[in-house]
Amino acid sequence: MHNTIRIFLASLIILCYQCAIQAQTTFNTTIDFYFGTESATAALPLNDRIIITGTGYAIDPPGLFDEKLKFLATDFDGNVLWRNVLADSAINYFADYRSIIQTIDGNVVFTVTRQTDTTSYPMLVKIDPATGDTLFTKYYDFEPNHRASDIKELSDGSLILLGYDESDLYGSMIIKTTPEGDFLWEKRYGTSTERNAIQFDIFADTIYLVNSYNDCLPDRYWIRKLDADGNILDAQYYSDIGVCPVGARRTKEGGFYGSGVYYPMPPYRSFIYRTDTEGNFLWDYNTDFGDTIDSWQFDPFIPIETPYGDIVVGGYYEPNEFSGYVGLICKVDANGNPYWERSYRAIANTWHDNMMSDVTILEDNSIVCVGTAYGGVIYGDYNFWLLKLDSMGCLIPGCDTLGLEVMDLVQEEAGMLVFPNPVSEEAIVQINGGTSFISSGISYQLVSLSGIIWQNVEVPTATIRIEADQLRFPLHLEPHIPNGICLLRVLLPDRATLEMQLVVMRE
């Protein structure tokens, strides 16, 4: 007799197909630009390549040690297709974190801060992604202490550049340009009581800008809605949240998500967050790795939302005061519940800093991260760090289950649980009440209510976890399985088969 247990827990969605994982290539590499040091700051996936921007000095003219723009393209296996450097004597260029887009005409624009000994100006660079050739460079020098933060495009091809004034560090500045980068106007939002936003978003030619108050005093944030000419359509503030959002992008449902910091009392821990469609704060997520951080908080860069509403965020942390930084990726569901958290170091010289700056997702759901790490020469220098993971965050498929350390399931005396249920693409199966589980030879089937076997999977031994009287392993739905109710049938060696109903619910 089959044991059928019906448990419906919180709904969440994640993208990761069993077949897609098997097809995803992964790698961990660094890329050097001849001489000097480099730091990758942003990545943009296109149809057949990844454009990566960054900064670094080089031991070549002009400007022997001036910071230069360094950018390149790789294929999806990490092979360099082209590289380019922009430099001027006595001028430093700093490519901005996470700030790169493909424009309507198929080219690529990214933001830069152009700095001399006495000035700093926001700047746009447009390139041909096929060759790396520069199509234009434009900087906006109406005041001497401005920096760039983020870039978006309106439906007519005009560009909206987010920045801030270094002489008044709080509040945000927006610059609008033509598609060719020619200046149209500049407007300010907020005052010295507000932190400058590091990101913003545009939807249907409406601009959304989120600012929190300086040091959370008071602990509230503003959401401003602007038209394409920068006029304020609506401005709302939300209070008593205890944290400081520092920018946002729109969720697929019309709310917002982004990163932020805890102020005013230390430790100044960073987090990612989500709001509802009305802008009300729903949750903030702080990595569990924070418990091991000795002298620095987890520093997350802008998260990215998957097509199914989950959030992936990359960053870095310092495990202790005697070690360098370590890259970190977290994946959480739309309710802020973590699937997994994984730390990474570059292959070579792993004792040095390994700092992630941007994370993006490819069409096959694999995850690409860029940042800074030492290359393969022991006495070498920092290079672009490029890391491609499968959709489970693994360099080696099956590197872990969905995160036993961060996901607490309901404890029961016996039976089988699935979290989440309804399921979109991925879940954890937990079997309770055993004292002598065997960690091999486990398989599961997904069966229609009419008895047709849709999927038959042997669970890789490396993904099975046994802890006390609980056994856990990941479950992946293949894309052909339709929405609705099906049976999950788990076959354990030397045990009765377990069955329960699953609800498959994709968008």
Coordinates of C-alpha atoms in Angstrom, one line a residue:
M1 CA 0.0 0.0 0.0
H2 CA 1.4 3.4 -1.0
N3 CA 1.7 6.0 1.7
T4 CA 0.1 9.2 0.3
I5 CA 0.7 12.4 2.2
R6 CA -0.7 15.7 1.1
I7 CA 1.2 18.7 2.4
F8 CA 0.8 22.1 0.9
L9 CA 3.5 24.6 2.1
A10 CA 4.4 28.1 1.0
S11 CA 4.4 28.7 -2.8
L12 CA 7.7 29.6 -4.4
I13 CA 9.3 29.3 -7.8
I14 CA 12.9 28.7 -9.0
L15 CA 14.4 28.2 -12.4
C16 CA 16.4 25.1 -12.9
Y17 CA 15.6 22.1 -15.1
Q18 CA 17.3 18.8 -14.7
C19 CA 18.0 18.6 -18.5
A20 CA 19.2 22.3 -18.5
I21 CA 21.6 21.6 -15.7
Q22 CA 23.1 18.7 -17.6
A23 CA 23.6 20.9 -20.6
Q24 CA 25.0 24.0 -18.8
T25 CA 28.8 24.5 -19.1
T26 CA 30.5 26.0 -16.1
F27 CA 34.0 27.5 -15.6
N28 CA 36.1 29.6 -13.2
T29 CA 38.7 31.8 -15.0
T30 CA 40.5 35.1 -14.9
I31 CA 41.3 37.3 -17.9
D32 CA 44.4 39.5 -18.1
F33 CA 44.9 42.6 -20.3
Y34 CA 48.6 42.4 -21.1
F35 CA 50.0 44.4 -18.2
G36 CA 48.6 46.1 -15.1
T37 CA 45.7 45.3 -12.9
E38 CA 42.0 45.0 -13.9
S39 CA 38.7 44.9 -12.1
A40 CA 35.5 43.7 -13.9
T41 CA 32.4 45.7 -12.8
A42 CA 29.5 44.7 -15.0
A43 CA 28.3 42.0 -17.3
L44 CA 25.7 42.0 -20.1
P45 CA 24.6 38.7 -21.8
L46 CA 23.7 39.0 -25.5
N47 CA 22.6 36.3 -28.0
D48 CA 26.0 34.8 -28.5
R49 CA 28.4 36.6 -26.1
I50 CA 28.9 38.3 -22.8
I51 CA 30.1 42.0 -22.7
I52 CA 32.1 42.7 -19.6
T53 CA 33.2 46.2 -18.6
G54 CA 35.8 47.2 -16.0
T55 CA 38.6 49.5 -14.9
G56 CA 42.4 49.1 -14.4
Y57 CA 45.7 50.8 -14.9
A58 CA 48.3 49.4 -17.3
I59 CA 52.0 49.8 -17.7
D60 CA 51.7 51.3 -21.1
P61 CA 51.0 54.8 -22.4
P62 CA 49.2 57.1 -22.3
G63 CA 49.3 57.8 -18.6
L64 CA 51.5 55.2 -17.1
F65 CA 49.4 54.5 -14.0
D66 CA 46.1 56.3 -14.9
E67 CA 43.0 54.2 -14.5
K68 CA 41.7 53.1 -17.9
L69 CA 38.5 51.7 -19.2
K70 CA 38.9 48.0 -20.0
F71 CA 36.2 46.0 -21.7
L72 CA 35.9 42.8 -23.6
A73 CA 33.6 40.1 -25.0
T74 CA 33.6 36.4 -24.4
D75 CA 31.6 33.5 -25.7
F76 CA 29.5 31.4 -23.3
D77 CA 32.5 29.1 -22.7
G78 CA 34.7 32.0 -21.5
N79 CA 36.8 32.4 -24.6
V80 CA 37.8 36.0 -25.3
L81 CA 36.4 37.3 -28.6
W82 CA 37.9 40.8 -28.4
R83 CA 39.2 43.3 -25.9
N84 CA 39.6 47.0 -25.9
V85 CA 41.1 49.8 -23.7
L86 CA 40.2 53.5 -23.6
A87 CA 42.7 55.8 -22.0
D88 CA 43.8 59.5 -21.7
S89 CA 46.9 60.9 -20.0
A90 CA 46.1 62.4 -16.5
I91 CA 42.5 61.2 -16.6
N92 CA 41.1 58.3 -14.7
Y93 CA 38.1 56.3 -15.9
F94 CA 36.0 54.2 -13.6
A95 CA 33.4 51.9 -15.1
D96 CA 30.3 51.7 -12.9
Y97 CA 29.1 48.6 -11.2
R98 CA 26.2 46.8 -12.8
S99 CA 25.5 49.6 -15.2
I100 CA 25.4 48.4 -18.8
I101 CA 22.5 47.9 -21.3
Q102 CA 21.9 46.9 -24.9
T103 CA 20.2 49.7 -26.8
I104 CA 17.4 49.5 -29.3
D105 CA 19.8 49.7 -32.2
G106 CA 21.6 46.6 -30.9
N107 CA 24.7 48.3 -29.6
V108 CA 25.8 48.6 -25.9
V109 CA 26.0 51.6 -23.6
F110 CA 27.6 51.7 -20.2
T111 CA 28.2 54.4 -17.6
V112 CA 31.6 55.7 -16.5
T113 CA 32.9 58.3 -14.1
R114 CA 35.6 60.5 -15.7
Q115 CA 38.0 61.9 -13.1
T116 CA 40.9 64.3 -13.0
D117 CA 42.7 65.8 -10.0
T118 CA 40.0 68.4 -9.5
T119 CA 36.8 67.1 -11.2
S120 CA 34.6 64.1 -11.8
Y121 CA 32.0 63.9 -14.4
P122 CA 29.4 61.2 -15.4
M123 CA 30.1 59.8 -18.8
L124 CA 28.5 57.4 -21.4
V125 CA 30.4 55.1 -23.7
K126 CA 28.7 53.3 -26.6
I127 CA 30.3 50.4 -28.3
D128 CA 29.7 47.9 -31.1
P129 CA 29.3 44.6 -29.3
A130 CA 30.5 42.6 -32.4
T131 CA 33.9 44.3 -32.5
G132 CA 34.4 46.4 -29.3
D133 CA 34.8 49.5 -31.5
T134 CA 33.8 52.7 -29.7
L135 CA 30.8 54.5 -31.3
F136 CA 30.8 57.5 -29.0
T137 CA 32.1 58.8 -25.6
K138 CA 30.2 61.7 -24.0
Y139 CA 30.7 63.3 -20.7
Y140 CA 28.6 65.9 -18.9
D141 CA 30.6 68.6 -17.3
F142 CA 28.1 71.2 -16.1
E143 CA 29.3 70.8 -12.5
P144 CA 32.7 69.5 -11.3
N145 CA 31.8 66.8 -8.8
H146 CA 29.3 64.4 -10.3
R147 CA 29.5 60.6 -10.6
A148 CA 27.4 58.1 -12.6
S149 CA 25.4 55.2 -11.2
D150 CA 23.0 53.5 -13.6
I151 CA 21.7 53.8 -17.2
K152 CA 18.3 52.9 -18.9
E153 CA 16.7 53.6 -22.2
L154 CA 13.3 55.0 -23.1
S155 CA 11.2 53.6 -26.0
D156 CA 12.4 56.4 -28.4
G157 CA 16.0 55.4 -27.8
S158 CA 16.8 58.4 -25.5
L159 CA 19.0 57.6 -22.5
I160 CA 18.4 58.2 -18.8
L161 CA 21.5 58.4 -16.7
L162 CA 21.3 58.2 -12.9
G163 CA 24.1 59.9 -10.8
Y164 CA 24.8 62.0 -7.8
D165 CA 26.8 65.0 -6.7
E166 CA 29.9 64.2 -4.8
S167 CA 29.8 67.6 -3.1
D168 CA 26.4 66.8 -1.7
L169 CA 26.5 63.0 -1.4
Y170 CA 22.8 62.5 -0.8
G171 CA 19.9 62.8 -3.2
S172 CA 19.9 61.7 -6.8
M173 CA 20.5 63.4 -10.2
I174 CA 19.0 62.3 -13.5
I175 CA 20.5 63.3 -16.9
K176 CA 18.6 62.7 -20.1
T177 CA 20.4 62.5 -23.5
T178 CA 19.5 61.7 -27.1
P179 CA 20.2 58.3 -28.5
E180 CA 23.6 59.7 -29.6
G181 CA 24.4 60.8 -26.0
D182 CA 23.8 64.5 -26.6
F183 CA 22.8 66.3 -23.4
L184 CA 19.1 67.3 -23.1
W185 CA 18.5 68.1 -19.4
E186 CA 19.5 67.4 -15.8
K187 CA 17.3 67.3 -12.7
R188 CA 17.7 66.7 -9.0
Y189 CA 15.5 64.7 -6.6
G190 CA 15.7 64.6 -2.9
T191 CA 17.8 66.6 -0.5
S192 CA 20.8 66.2 1.7
T193 CA 18.5 64.1 4.0
E194 CA 18.4 61.3 1.4
R195 CA 21.0 58.8 0.3
N196 CA 21.8 58.7 -3.4
A197 CA 20.2 55.8 -5.2
I198 CA 22.6 53.3 -6.9
Q199 CA 19.9 52.0 -9.3
F200 CA 16.6 52.8 -10.8
D201 CA 14.2 51.4 -13.3
I202 CA 12.0 52.4 -16.3
F203 CA 8.7 50.7 -17.2
A204 CA 6.5 51.9 -20.1
D205 CA 8.5 55.1 -20.2
T206 CA 7.8 55.8 -16.5
I207 CA 10.9 56.3 -14.4
Y208 CA 10.9 54.8 -10.8
L209 CA 13.4 56.1 -8.3
V210 CA 13.8 54.8 -4.7
N211 CA 15.7 56.7 -2.1
S212 CA 16.0 56.1 1.6
Y213 CA 16.9 58.6 4.3
N214 CA 20.5 59.2 5.3
D215 CA 21.5 56.6 8.0
C216 CA 17.8 55.6 8.3
L217 CA 17.1 58.7 10.4
P218 CA 14.2 58.4 10.1
D219 CA 13.9 54.8 8.8
R220 CA 11.8 55.5 5.8
Y221 CA 12.2 55.5 2.0
W222 CA 10.7 57.4 -0.9
I223 CA 9.3 56.0 -4.1
R224 CA 9.1 58.6 -6.9
K225 CA 7.4 58.1 -10.2
L226 CA 8.6 60.4 -13.0
D227 CA 7.5 60.9 -16.6
A228 CA 9.9 60.7 -19.5
D229 CA 10.7 64.4 -19.0
G230 CA 11.7 64.0 -15.4
N231 CA 8.5 65.5 -14.0
I232 CA 7.3 64.0 -10.7
L233 CA 4.0 62.1 -11.2
D234 CA 3.8 60.7 -7.7
A235 CA 5.9 60.6 -4.6
Q236 CA 5.2 58.4 -1.6
Y237 CA 7.2 57.6 1.5
Y238 CA 7.1 54.5 3.7
S239 CA 8.3 54.5 7.3
D240 CA 9.2 52.3 10.3
I241 CA 11.0 49.6 8.4
G242 CA 14.3 49.7 10.3
V243 CA 16.5 49.5 7.2
C244 CA 17.7 51.7 4.3
P245 CA 17.0 50.7 0.7
V246 CA 19.5 52.2 -1.7
G247 CA 17.7 51.8 -5.0
A248 CA 15.3 49.4 -6.7
R249 CA 14.2 47.8 -9.8
R250 CA 10.6 46.8 -10.6
T251 CA 9.5 43.2 -10.0
K252 CA 7.5 41.4 -12.6
E253 CA 4.4 41.9 -10.6
G254 CA 4.9 45.7 -10.4
G255 CA 6.5 46.0 -6.9
F256 CA 10.2 46.7 -6.3
Y257 CA 13.3 44.8 -5.3
G258 CA 16.9 45.9 -4.6
S259 CA 19.6 46.1 -2.0
G260 CA 20.2 48.2 1.1
V261 CA 22.0 48.5 4.4
Y262 CA 21.3 48.5 8.1
Y263 CA 21.8 51.8 9.8
P264 CA 22.5 53.6 12.1
M265 CA 23.9 51.1 14.6
P266 CA 26.7 48.7 13.7
P267 CA 27.2 46.2 12.4
Y268 CA 26.3 47.8 9.1
R269 CA 24.9 44.6 7.5
S270 CA 23.7 44.7 3.9
F271 CA 20.6 43.0 2.6
I272 CA 18.2 42.5 -0.3
Y273 CA 14.5 43.3 -0.1
R274 CA 11.2 43.3 -1.9
T275 CA 8.0 45.4 -1.8
D276 CA 4.5 44.8 -2.9
T277 CA 2.9 46.6 -5.9
E278 CA 1.9 49.5 -3.6
G279 CA 5.5 49.9 -2.5
N280 CA 5.0 48.5 1.0
F281 CA 8.1 46.7 2.4
L282 CA 7.5 43.0 2.4
W283 CA 10.8 41.5 3.6
D284 CA 14.5 41.8 3.7
Y285 CA 17.0 39.0 3.5
N286 CA 20.4 38.9 5.1
T287 CA 22.8 36.1 4.3
D288 CA 23.4 33.4 6.8
F289 CA 27.1 33.7 6.0
G290 CA 26.9 36.9 8.1
D291 CA 27.4 34.9 11.2
T292 CA 30.9 34.0 10.1
I293 CA 32.0 37.5 9.1
D294 CA 34.6 38.9 11.4
S295 CA 35.5 42.4 10.2
W296 CA 33.3 43.3 7.2
Q297 CA 29.7 43.0 6.3
F298 CA 28.4 41.0 3.3
D299 CA 28.5 43.5 0.4
P300 CA 25.8 42.6 -2.1
F301 CA 25.6 44.2 -5.5
I302 CA 22.4 44.7 -7.3
P303 CA 20.3 41.6 -7.4
I304 CA 18.6 40.2 -10.5
E305 CA 15.1 38.7 -10.7
T306 CA 14.6 35.5 -12.6
P307 CA 11.7 34.9 -15.0
Y308 CA 9.9 33.0 -12.2
G309 CA 10.2 35.8 -9.5
D310 CA 13.2 34.4 -7.6
I311 CA 16.1 36.7 -6.8
V312 CA 19.8 36.0 -7.3
V313 CA 22.4 38.3 -5.7
G314 CA 26.1 38.3 -5.8
G315 CA 28.7 40.0 -3.7
Y316 CA 31.6 39.3 -1.3
Y317 CA 32.4 39.1 2.4
E318 CA 35.5 38.9 4.6
P319 CA 35.5 35.6 6.6
N320 CA 37.9 37.0 9.2
E321 CA 40.4 39.7 9.7
F322 CA 43.3 37.6 8.4
S323 CA 41.8 36.6 5.1
G324 CA 40.9 38.3 1.8
Y325 CA 37.4 38.7 0.4
V326 CA 35.4 35.7 -0.8
G327 CA 32.7 35.8 -3.5
L328 CA 29.2 34.9 -2.5
I329 CA 26.0 34.1 -4.4
C330 CA 22.6 33.8 -2.7
K331 CA 19.3 32.7 -4.3
V332 CA 16.0 33.3 -2.6
D333 CA 12.4 32.9 -3.6
A334 CA 9.8 35.7 -4.1
N335 CA 9.1 35.6 -0.3
G336 CA 12.7 36.0 0.8
N337 CA 13.2 32.3 1.7
P338 CA 16.7 31.1 0.7
Y339 CA 17.3 28.2 -1.6
W340 CA 21.1 28.2 -1.3
E341 CA 24.1 30.3 -0.5
R342 CA 27.5 29.4 -1.9
S343 CA 31.0 31.0 -1.6
Y344 CA 33.6 31.0 -4.4
R345 CA 37.2 31.8 -5.0
A346 CA 39.2 32.1 -8.2
I347 CA 41.1 29.0 -9.2
A348 CA 44.6 30.6 -8.8
N349 CA 46.0 32.2 -5.6
T350 CA 42.8 31.6 -3.6
W351 CA 44.2 33.3 -0.5
H352 CA 43.9 36.8 -2.2
D353 CA 40.8 38.9 -2.5
N354 CA 38.0 37.4 -4.6
M355 CA 35.4 40.1 -5.1
M356 CA 32.2 39.7 -7.1
S357 CA 30.7 42.9 -8.7
D358 CA 27.8 41.7 -10.9
V359 CA 25.7 38.7 -11.5
T360 CA 23.4 37.9 -14.5
I361 CA 21.4 35.0 -15.8
L362 CA 21.7 33.4 -19.3
E363 CA 18.8 32.0 -21.3
D364 CA 19.7 28.4 -20.3
N365 CA 19.3 29.7 -16.6
S366 CA 23.0 29.4 -15.9
I367 CA 24.5 32.2 -13.7
V368 CA 27.4 34.4 -14.8
C369 CA 29.3 36.4 -12.3
V370 CA 32.1 38.9 -12.8
G371 CA 34.5 40.6 -10.5
T372 CA 38.2 40.8 -9.4
A373 CA 40.7 38.1 -8.5
Y374 CA 44.3 37.3 -8.9
G375 CA 45.4 35.6 -12.1
G376 CA 47.6 32.4 -12.4
V377 CA 50.9 34.1 -11.7
I378 CA 51.9 34.0 -8.0
Y379 CA 53.4 37.4 -8.1
G380 CA 51.0 38.7 -10.7
D381 CA 48.2 41.2 -10.4
Y382 CA 44.4 41.4 -10.3
N383 CA 42.5 40.5 -13.4
F384 CA 38.9 40.2 -14.6
W385 CA 37.3 37.3 -12.8
L386 CA 34.7 35.4 -14.8
L387 CA 32.6 32.6 -13.2
K388 CA 29.9 30.7 -14.8
L389 CA 27.7 28.4 -12.7
D390 CA 24.8 26.2 -13.4
S391 CA 21.4 27.3 -12.2
M392 CA 21.9 25.6 -8.9
G393 CA 25.0 27.8 -8.3
C394 CA 27.4 24.8 -8.9
L395 CA 30.7 24.6 -10.8
I396 CA 30.2 20.9 -10.6
P397 CA 26.6 19.7 -11.2
G398 CA 25.1 18.2 -8.0
C399 CA 27.4 20.2 -5.7
D400 CA 24.7 20.4 -3.1
T401 CA 21.0 20.0 -2.4
L402 CA 18.9 23.2 -2.1
G403 CA 20.6 24.4 1.0
L404 CA 20.0 22.3 4.1
E405 CA 21.8 25.0 6.2
V406 CA 19.4 27.8 5.3
M407 CA 16.0 26.1 4.7
D408 CA 14.1 24.7 7.8
L409 CA 11.3 22.4 6.9
V410 CA 8.4 21.2 9.0
Q411 CA 9.4 18.5 11.4
E412 CA 7.1 15.5 11.5
E413 CA 7.4 12.0 13.0
A414 CA 7.0 10.2 9.7
G415 CA 6.1 10.7 6.1
M416 CA 7.3 12.8 3.1
L417 CA 7.3 16.5 2.6
V418 CA 8.0 18.7 -0.4
F419 CA 9.0 22.3 -0.2
P420 CA 7.6 24.2 -2.0
N421 CA 4.3 22.8 -3.0
P422 CA 3.0 24.1 -5.4
V423 CA 6.2 23.6 -7.4
S424 CA 7.4 25.5 -10.4
E425 CA 10.7 23.9 -11.4
E426 CA 12.6 22.9 -8.3
A427 CA 11.9 21.7 -4.8
I428 CA 13.4 19.8 -1.8
V429 CA 12.0 16.4 -0.9
Q430 CA 12.3 15.5 2.8
I431 CA 11.6 12.1 4.2
N432 CA 11.1 11.8 7.9
G433 CA 11.1 9.1 10.5
G434 CA 14.0 6.9 9.3
T435 CA 16.9 5.8 11.3
S436 CA 18.8 3.7 8.7
F437 CA 18.5 5.6 5.4
I438 CA 20.6 4.4 2.5
S439 CA 22.2 7.3 0.6
S440 CA 22.3 5.6 -2.8
G441 CA 19.9 3.8 -5.1
I442 CA 17.1 6.4 -4.5
S443 CA 14.9 7.4 -7.4
Y444 CA 11.7 9.2 -8.0
Q445 CA 8.9 9.4 -10.6
L446 CA 6.4 12.0 -11.6
V447 CA 3.2 10.3 -12.7
S448 CA 0.0 11.7 -14.2
L449 CA -3.2 10.9 -12.4
S450 CA -4.0 8.5 -15.2
G451 CA -0.9 6.6 -14.5
I452 CA 1.5 7.8 -17.2
I453 CA 5.1 8.2 -16.0
W454 CA 6.2 11.6 -17.1
Q455 CA 9.7 11.6 -15.5
N456 CA 11.9 8.9 -14.0
V457 CA 15.0 10.1 -12.2
E458 CA 17.8 8.3 -10.3
V459 CA 18.9 10.8 -7.6
P460 CA 22.7 11.4 -7.7
T461 CA 24.3 10.2 -4.5
A462 CA 26.2 13.5 -4.1
T463 CA 22.9 15.4 -3.8
I464 CA 21.4 13.3 -1.0
R465 CA 21.7 14.5 2.6
I466 CA 21.0 12.5 5.6
E467 CA 20.8 14.2 9.0
A468 CA 19.5 12.5 12.1
D469 CA 16.2 10.9 11.0
Q470 CA 15.7 13.0 7.9
L471 CA 16.7 12.4 4.3
R472 CA 16.7 15.2 1.7
F473 CA 17.4 15.5 -2.0
P474 CA 16.5 18.0 -4.7
L475 CA 13.7 17.5 -7.2
H476 CA 13.7 19.1 -10.7
L477 CA 10.7 19.2 -13.0
E478 CA 11.3 18.8 -16.7
P479 CA 9.8 21.5 -18.8
H480 CA 7.2 19.2 -20.6
I481 CA 5.4 18.5 -17.3
P482 CA 2.1 20.5 -17.5
N483 CA 0.4 22.6 -14.8
G484 CA -2.0 20.7 -12.6
I485 CA -1.8 17.8 -10.1
C486 CA 0.5 14.9 -10.4
L487 CA 1.9 12.2 -8.2
L488 CA 5.4 12.2 -6.8
R489 CA 6.5 8.6 -6.3
V490 CA 9.8 8.1 -4.3
L491 CA 11.4 4.6 -4.4
L492 CA 13.8 3.9 -1.5
P493 CA 16.0 0.8 -1.3
D494 CA 14.5 -1.8 1.0
R495 CA 11.6 0.4 1.9
A496 CA 8.0 0.9 0.9
T497 CA 7.4 3.3 -1.9
L498 CA 6.2 6.8 -0.8
E499 CA 3.7 8.8 -2.7
M500 CA 2.2 12.3 -2.5
Q501 CA 0.4 14.7 -4.7
L502 CA 2.3 17.7 -6.2
V503 CA 0.7 20.8 -7.6
V504 CA 2.7 22.0 -10.7
M505 CA 2.1 25.7 -11.2
R506 CA 4.2 27.7 -13.6
E507 CA 3.5 31.2 -14.9

